[in-house]
Amino acid sequence: LNIANPKTGAQKKVQIDDDQKLRAFFDKRISQEVEGDSLGDEFKGYIFKIKGGNDKQGFAMKQGVLVPDRVKLLMSRGTSGFRGHGRRDGERRRKACRGCVVSSDLAVLNLIMVKQGDNELPGLTDTECPRMRGPKRASKIRKLFNLTKDDDVRKYVNTYRRSFESKTSGKKHSKAPKIQRLVTPLCLQRKRHRASVKKARITKKKTESAEYQKLLAMRIKEQKERRSESLAKKRAQRSASQASKGDME
């Protein structure tokens, strides 16, 4: 069992060979909660959630495959269980994976602790592992530190700034994550500039279209006038030629 405690960040591996203790986990699916009383007195009162696992050959469990055995599925690039690097667009491959139902064929079962029991588990509940890296997105940083939109997120990134020393030069450096999706006055200014450029482009297009339509109407009117003048000239010539023929007769 690979047990993780989200509150402390600690993780512990427990080796259990007795199938009678593991019988409570059999026929359970991923994301289901299981009481840990069957594992022993030290796990009394604990509640664990199943998050996944691997079988003896290393094939991982896949959510949504409702079988306890290993199956071969037609997977596309990007799905869990198939990386698909260097594949063609739209190419699919038939890959083996294990269903989301727990069975006795599993070698590792991943659990997270939902509720803590009466006893302390050494290495899991008594130790606290600090987070090496925090979130980068501004909304997730606000959620982590329970901030409002008025608070400055940039001040709170320094809480998980990492300091290290260069191996070659021996200089000390510090590194903090670059905040993503951070709304600053400069971002708002650029947004207003893009909106103004778009608005000016639309007005320019409208004025140019109106001028073109006006010019087109004028050209059509001139063409009609020239055509009417040429028709009148032809009629005059025709009538003159008919009159001259009548005089000769």
XYZ file of C-alpha atoms in Angstrom:
249
model
C 0.000 0.000 0.000
C 1.277 3.428 -0.941
C -0.462 5.799 1.499
C -0.268 9.593 1.183
C -1.437 12.243 3.629
C -2.463 15.431 1.770
C -2.481 17.532 4.958
C 1.152 16.909 5.882
C 2.505 16.007 2.434
C 4.009 12.803 3.837
C 3.932 9.444 2.109
C 4.485 5.932 3.407
C 4.677 2.430 1.944
C 3.169 -0.450 3.904
C 3.868 -4.053 2.936
C 0.883 -6.368 3.547
C 0.986 -9.996 2.430
C -2.184 -11.247 4.121
C -5.104 -11.331 1.670
C -7.587 -11.427 4.547
C -6.588 -7.891 5.532
C -6.839 -6.703 1.937
C -10.255 -8.287 1.365
C -11.976 -4.979 2.193
C -10.299 -3.386 -0.850
C -11.254 -6.106 -3.334
C -14.027 -5.296 -5.853
C -13.764 -1.598 -4.973
C -13.283 0.998 -7.670
C -11.033 4.042 -8.000
C -12.286 7.041 -5.960
C -14.189 4.840 -3.522
C -13.525 5.194 0.202
C -12.549 2.216 2.346
C -12.242 1.928 6.121
C -8.837 0.865 7.351
C -9.992 -1.204 10.326
C -9.338 -4.469 8.487
C -5.653 -3.623 8.025
C -4.943 -3.804 11.738
C -5.385 -2.041 15.060
C -2.983 0.751 14.114
C -5.293 1.762 11.224
C -8.439 1.787 13.354
C -10.691 4.744 12.537
C -8.800 5.650 9.353
C -10.609 6.111 6.053
C -8.695 5.845 2.790
C -9.632 6.720 -0.784
C -8.406 4.552 -3.651
C -6.510 6.603 -6.247
C -4.993 3.926 -8.451
C -2.476 1.134 -8.550
C -0.226 -1.099 -10.611
C -0.166 -4.824 -11.211
C 2.860 -7.076 -10.984
C 3.915 -6.281 -14.569
C 3.635 -2.511 -14.045
C 0.376 -1.819 -15.915
C -1.518 1.019 -14.238
C -5.206 1.143 -13.387
C -7.357 3.320 -15.635
C -10.461 5.144 -14.474
C -13.634 4.288 -16.375
C -12.632 0.735 -17.340
C -15.044 -1.267 -15.179
C -13.219 -4.597 -15.127
C -10.810 -6.129 -12.586
C -8.581 -7.619 -15.306
C -6.137 -6.310 -17.852
C -7.634 -5.190 -21.165
C -6.347 -3.760 -24.447
C -7.921 -0.486 -25.478
C -7.632 1.596 -28.630
C -6.009 4.779 -27.325
C -5.193 8.071 -28.970
C -2.383 10.443 -28.092
C -2.877 12.281 -24.814
C -5.004 9.719 -22.993
C -3.809 8.273 -19.690
C -1.718 5.192 -20.262
C -0.486 6.215 -23.727
C 1.996 9.016 -24.285
C 2.045 8.825 -28.063
C 5.180 10.904 -28.653
C 6.208 11.007 -32.297
C 2.910 9.625 -33.530
C 0.912 10.947 -36.432
C -2.108 13.172 -35.917
C -5.151 11.047 -35.239
C -3.137 7.839 -34.937
C -4.432 5.338 -32.385
C -2.736 2.341 -30.860
C -4.067 -0.640 -28.947
C -2.410 -0.523 -25.511
C -2.817 -2.684 -22.442
C -4.100 -1.262 -19.163
C -5.785 -2.534 -16.011
C -9.375 -1.779 -15.077
C -10.395 0.473 -12.220
C -11.644 -2.415 -10.035
C -9.251 -3.649 -7.337
C -8.304 -7.312 -7.523
C -5.713 -9.662 -6.033
C -3.442 -9.250 -9.092
C -2.321 -5.790 -7.998
C 1.156 -5.299 -6.600
C 0.783 -1.651 -5.513
C -2.371 0.156 -4.403
C -2.256 3.943 -4.090
C -4.336 5.439 -1.267
C -4.830 8.880 0.219
C -5.895 9.457 3.790
C -9.352 11.039 4.042
C -9.892 10.745 7.798
C -7.338 10.238 10.540
C -7.978 7.553 13.130
C -7.245 7.260 16.808
C -3.586 6.271 16.608
C -0.695 8.139 15.056
C 1.055 6.510 12.123
C 4.808 7.143 12.310
C 6.118 8.712 9.152
C 2.660 9.686 7.929
C 0.844 11.803 10.523
C 3.648 12.900 12.853
C 5.953 14.395 10.185
C 5.247 17.320 7.911
C 6.920 17.655 4.523
C 6.955 21.210 3.156
C 5.983 21.762 -0.438
C 8.999 22.066 -2.680
C 7.117 23.919 -5.398
C 3.922 25.886 -5.146
C 1.323 26.762 -7.749
C 2.093 29.195 -10.568
C -1.372 30.316 -11.600
C -2.607 33.447 -9.830
C -6.049 32.029 -9.035
C -4.520 28.897 -7.481
C -2.131 30.978 -5.374
C -5.140 32.951 -4.086
C -6.885 29.691 -3.276
C -3.815 28.329 -1.445
C -3.357 31.394 0.778
C -7.097 32.272 0.987
C -6.611 35.676 -0.643
C -9.016 38.085 -2.257
C -8.680 39.784 -5.630
C -7.468 42.967 -3.928
C -4.418 41.260 -2.371
C -1.099 41.319 -4.207
C -0.214 37.763 -5.211
C 3.439 38.594 -5.874
C 4.179 38.991 -2.169
C 3.110 35.439 -1.366
C 5.260 33.700 -3.970
C 8.349 34.303 -1.834
C 7.032 31.880 0.795
C 8.142 28.981 -1.381
C 11.171 30.622 -2.986
C 13.988 28.112 -3.367
C 17.594 29.037 -2.603
C 20.467 27.027 -4.010
C 24.178 27.349 -4.681
C 25.829 26.960 -8.054
C 28.150 23.958 -8.286
C 30.615 25.613 -10.656
C 30.884 29.206 -9.462
C 29.629 28.758 -5.904
C 27.258 31.719 -6.153
C 23.960 31.620 -4.325
C 20.774 31.939 -6.332
C 17.113 31.972 -5.480
C 14.249 30.994 -7.700
C 10.515 31.555 -7.433
C 7.835 30.523 -9.918
C 6.733 33.013 -12.533
C 3.105 33.867 -11.878
C 0.797 32.969 -14.750
C -2.449 34.786 -15.640
C -1.556 37.699 -13.384
C -3.681 40.765 -14.111
C -1.503 43.889 -13.745
C -2.095 47.523 -14.770
C 0.204 46.918 -17.736
C -1.964 43.960 -18.843
C -5.081 46.114 -18.597
C -3.366 48.894 -20.555
C -2.421 46.454 -23.317
C -5.970 45.113 -23.342
C -7.363 48.642 -23.737
C -4.827 49.318 -26.506
C -5.879 46.166 -28.374
C -9.538 47.157 -28.011
C -8.848 50.694 -29.283
C -6.846 49.354 -32.249
C -9.674 46.974 -33.078
C -12.242 49.776 -32.809
C -10.159 52.078 -35.036
C -9.772 49.260 -37.570
C -13.543 48.714 -37.660
C -14.303 52.453 -38.092
C -11.657 52.738 -40.815
C -13.153 49.761 -42.618
C -16.628 51.287 -42.402
C -15.488 54.684 -43.764
C -13.496 53.072 -46.587
C -16.485 50.879 -47.458
C -18.801 53.937 -47.508
C -16.354 55.860 -49.725
C -16.062 52.882 -52.065
C -19.832 52.543 -52.342
C -20.097 56.265 -53.053
C -17.400 56.075 -55.738
C -19.029 52.960 -57.207
C -22.424 54.722 -57.438
C -20.781 57.690 -59.158
C -19.010 55.422 -61.660
C -22.269 53.575 -62.428
C -24.062 56.902 -62.914
C -21.339 58.154 -65.306
C -21.487 54.871 -67.229
C -25.259 55.175 -67.570
C -24.933 58.778 -68.790
C -22.311 57.804 -71.381
C -24.472 54.919 -72.544
C -27.551 57.137 -72.861
C -25.505 59.748 -74.811
C -24.177 57.091 -77.202
C -27.693 55.682 -77.711
C -29.060 59.153 -78.443
C -26.249 59.790 -80.913
C -26.943 56.483 -82.676
C -30.657 57.272 -82.860
C -29.894 60.708 -84.339
C -27.581 59.189 -86.950
C -30.162 56.523 -87.824
C -32.947 59.082 -88.209
C -30.665 61.324 -90.324
C -29.743 58.417 -92.628
C -33.425 57.479 -93.027
C -34.327 61.098 -93.842
C -31.572 61.289 -96.483
C -32.850 58.055 -98.105
C -36.389 59.470 -98.254
C -35.158 62.666 -99.962
C -33.322 60.615 -102.589
C -36.438 58.587 -103.367
